[in-house]
C-alpha positions as a printed Julia matrix, in Angstrom:
225×3 Matrix{Float64}:
  -8.03   -8.14  -18.65
  -9.32   -5.68  -21.17
  -7.75   -2.63  -19.6
  -4.18   -3.93  -19.68
  -3.47   -1.71  -22.67
  -5.37    1.3   -21.36
  -2.25    3.45  -20.98
  -0.74    2.85  -24.4
  -2.21    6.07  -25.78
  -0.19    8.23  -23.39
   2.79    9.91  -24.99
   4.93    9.22  -21.96
   4.44    5.47  -21.99
   7.07    4.28  -24.45
   8.52    6.72  -26.93
  10.42    4.5   -29.32
   7.71    2.95  -31.47
   7.82   -0.51  -29.91
   5.05   -0.18  -27.35
   3.81   -3.71  -27.89
   7.21   -5.26  -27.24
   7.89   -3.27  -24.09
   4.39   -3.79  -22.8
   4.41   -7.55  -23.19
   7.9    -7.68  -21.74
   7.25   -5.68  -18.57
   3.76   -6.74  -17.5
   4.38  -10.4   -16.79
   7.4   -10.03  -14.46
   5.69   -7.21  -12.61
   2.63   -9.31  -11.92
   4.67  -12.08  -10.34
   4.34  -11.8    -6.54
   2.37   -8.56   -6.93
   0.27   -8.04   -3.79
  -2.48   -6.04   -5.53
  -5.26   -8.49   -4.65
  -4.13   -8.66   -1.01
  -4.54   -4.92   -0.29
  -7.55   -3.87    1.8
  -8.38   -0.81   -0.31
 -11.36    0.37    1.74
  -9.18    0.83    4.84
  -6.41    2.88    3.2
  -5.96    6.17    5.05
  -4.1     9.11    3.51
  -3.35   12.29    5.46
  -2.86   15.68    3.76
  -4.3    14.55    0.42
  -5.7    17.43   -1.65
  -8.52   15.29   -3.06
 -10.36   12.86   -0.82
  -9.64    9.15   -1.47
  -7.01    9.96   -4.1
  -4.47    7.98   -2.07
  -6.73    4.96   -2.29
  -7.17    5.7    -6.0
  -3.49    5.44   -6.93
  -3.1     2.16   -5.02
  -6.18    0.75   -6.77
  -4.52    1.2   -10.16
  -3.43   -2.06  -11.73
   0.11   -2.44  -13.06
  -1.2    -1.81  -16.57
  -2.71    1.5   -15.4
   0.4     2.69  -13.57
   1.17    5.55  -15.99
  -2.42    6.8   -16.27
  -2.59   10.5   -15.43
  -5.69   10.09  -13.25
  -6.27    9.53  -10.44
  -3.29   11.41   -9.03
  -2.36   11.87   -5.39
  -1.38   15.44   -4.52
  -0.4    16.79   -1.12
  -2.44   19.67    0.25
  -1.05   21.98    2.96
   2.62   21.16    2.38
   4.8    18.61    0.6
   4.28   15.79    3.11
   1.93   12.82    2.79
   1.18    9.94    5.15
  -0.43    6.75    3.84
  -1.48    3.7     5.83
  -2.05    0.67    3.58
  -3.44   -2.51    5.21
  -3.31   -6.03    3.79
  -5.92   -8.75    4.12
  -3.43  -11.13    5.73
   0.24  -11.43    6.6
   2.76  -10.41    3.96
   6.51  -10.49    3.59
   7.27   -7.39    1.56
   9.99   -7.63   -1.1
   9.76   -4.28   -2.88
   7.87   -1.03   -3.33
   6.55   -0.13   -6.78
   6.13    3.61   -7.36
   5.61    6.0   -10.21
   5.55    9.78  -10.11
   5.96   12.22  -13.0
   9.68   13.17  -13.24
   9.3    16.74  -11.95
  10.4    18.54   -8.77
   7.05   17.45   -7.27
   8.17   13.82   -7.3
   8.7    12.37   -3.8
  12.29   12.12   -2.63
  12.36   10.56    0.85
   9.86    7.9     1.92
  10.0     6.38    5.39
   8.27    3.01    5.79
   6.78    1.79    9.06
   5.68   -1.82    9.51
   2.38   -2.48   11.31
   1.9     1.09   12.55
  -1.45    2.24   11.09
  -1.89    4.63   14.05
   0.8     7.13   13.02
   0.27   10.84   12.45
   2.76   13.35   11.08
   4.22   14.09   14.49
   4.89   10.47   15.45
   6.1     9.59   11.94
   8.66   12.39   12.22
   9.85   11.28   15.65
   9.95    7.49   15.38
  12.68    5.45   13.72
  11.25    3.96   10.52
  11.51    0.31    9.54
  13.31    1.49    6.39
  14.03    4.79    4.65
  14.02    5.01    0.86
  15.37    7.69   -1.46
  13.26    7.68   -4.6
  15.24    8.23   -7.83
  14.15   11.16   -9.97
  14.43   10.73  -13.73
  14.04   13.54  -16.23
  14.11   11.33  -19.29
  10.61   12.23  -20.46
   8.96    9.5   -22.48
  11.13    6.68  -21.14
  10.18    7.25  -17.49
   8.38    4.37  -15.82
   7.59    2.95  -12.42
  10.48    2.09  -10.11
  10.76   -1.17   -8.21
  12.71   -0.43   -5.04
  13.92   -3.45   -3.02
  13.04   -3.55    0.68
  14.91   -5.16    3.55
  12.89   -8.39    3.58
  13.99   -9.45    7.05
  12.43   -6.27    8.45
   9.07   -6.84    6.76
   8.09  -10.34    7.89
   4.51  -10.76    9.16
   3.5    -7.36    7.79
  -0.24   -6.67    8.09
   0.02   -2.99    7.18
   2.63   -0.56    5.94
   2.65    3.19    6.53
   4.44    5.42    4.01
   5.66    8.82    5.18
   6.49   11.02    2.19
   8.83   13.39    4.0
   9.93   15.68    1.15
  10.12   16.0    -2.63
  12.8    16.87   -5.2
  12.14   20.61   -5.17
  14.38   21.27   -2.14
  11.6    23.1    -0.37
  10.53   25.28   -3.29
   7.48   23.2    -4.28
   4.96   22.43   -1.53
   2.95   19.94   -3.61
   4.08   16.32   -3.87
   2.54   14.24   -6.65
   2.35   10.45   -6.93
   0.59    8.46   -9.66
   1.05    4.84   -8.62
   1.92    2.75   -5.55
   2.2    -1.04   -5.44
   3.98   -3.82   -3.56
   5.57   -7.17   -4.28
   6.08   -9.94   -1.78
   4.77  -13.18   -0.31
   1.27  -13.46    1.14
  -0.15  -15.75    3.83
  -3.91  -15.71    4.36
  -5.0   -15.51    7.98
  -6.55  -18.9     8.74
  -9.17  -18.39   11.44
 -10.36  -22.0    11.68
  -7.94  -23.11   14.42
  -8.78  -19.97   16.42
 -12.51  -20.68   16.16
 -12.01  -24.33   17.13
  -9.97  -23.46   20.21
 -12.47  -20.85   21.28
 -15.4   -23.24   21.02
 -13.55  -26.03   22.77
 -12.77  -23.75   25.7
 -16.02  -21.84   25.79
 -18.73  -24.46   25.35
 -18.35  -26.27   28.71
 -18.07  -22.94   30.51
 -21.14  -21.54   28.77
 -23.07  -24.67   29.69
 -22.09  -24.32   33.35
 -22.99  -20.65   33.45
 -26.41  -21.29   31.93
 -27.11  -24.03   34.47
 -26.01  -21.78   37.29
 -28.22  -18.92   36.17
 -31.22  -21.22   35.94
 -30.51  -22.57   39.41
 -30.21  -19.09   40.91
 -33.4   -18.07   39.15
 -35.34  -20.94   40.71
 -33.94  -20.16   44.12
 -34.94  -16.51   43.86
 -38.35  -17.44   42.57
 -39.16  -19.71   45.56
């Protein structure tokens, strides 16, 4: 894809003069089992985002675009964010991919909820998450890159959506804006096969429909006489 090298011009990509080597080395492993094409982008919901659809925007970034400065997700009223990310079928999540500039605005605690797209901030605060992650903060400048954080795979079988609750950031309460540049996932994907469901429905429904239609016609003739 032509845009795979779109982030090379950023100073913070690789600071040691071997961009090409690092780039070719890190893209291929990251694309293995990447669930990018299995995310239902149009149904992503982000609460407390400062700019509308910016949550969707950072998930829509490809791996090659992960360090691009825009779009950026920023929290609005306080440091918390809540993102519901649906998939187009069943997934078994292996890891979370995340990049945020290494500043106090970087997220610190993320609570993940499996198959709970209905959460708001109140319920996300009260319920026990499927897994809680502490996001590392690096202050190494030009060498910073996306993190791949392993998930408890046994807890994320048959995942059709994942909700991320960004509970706080690295400012210890002093910075009420949380910033995130990239979110992605790795795992296994199983497409939802609807053919058996359709077949079973038709097999059960056709005789019944036929009977109902006959009955209605019979009643109609009786009433009409």
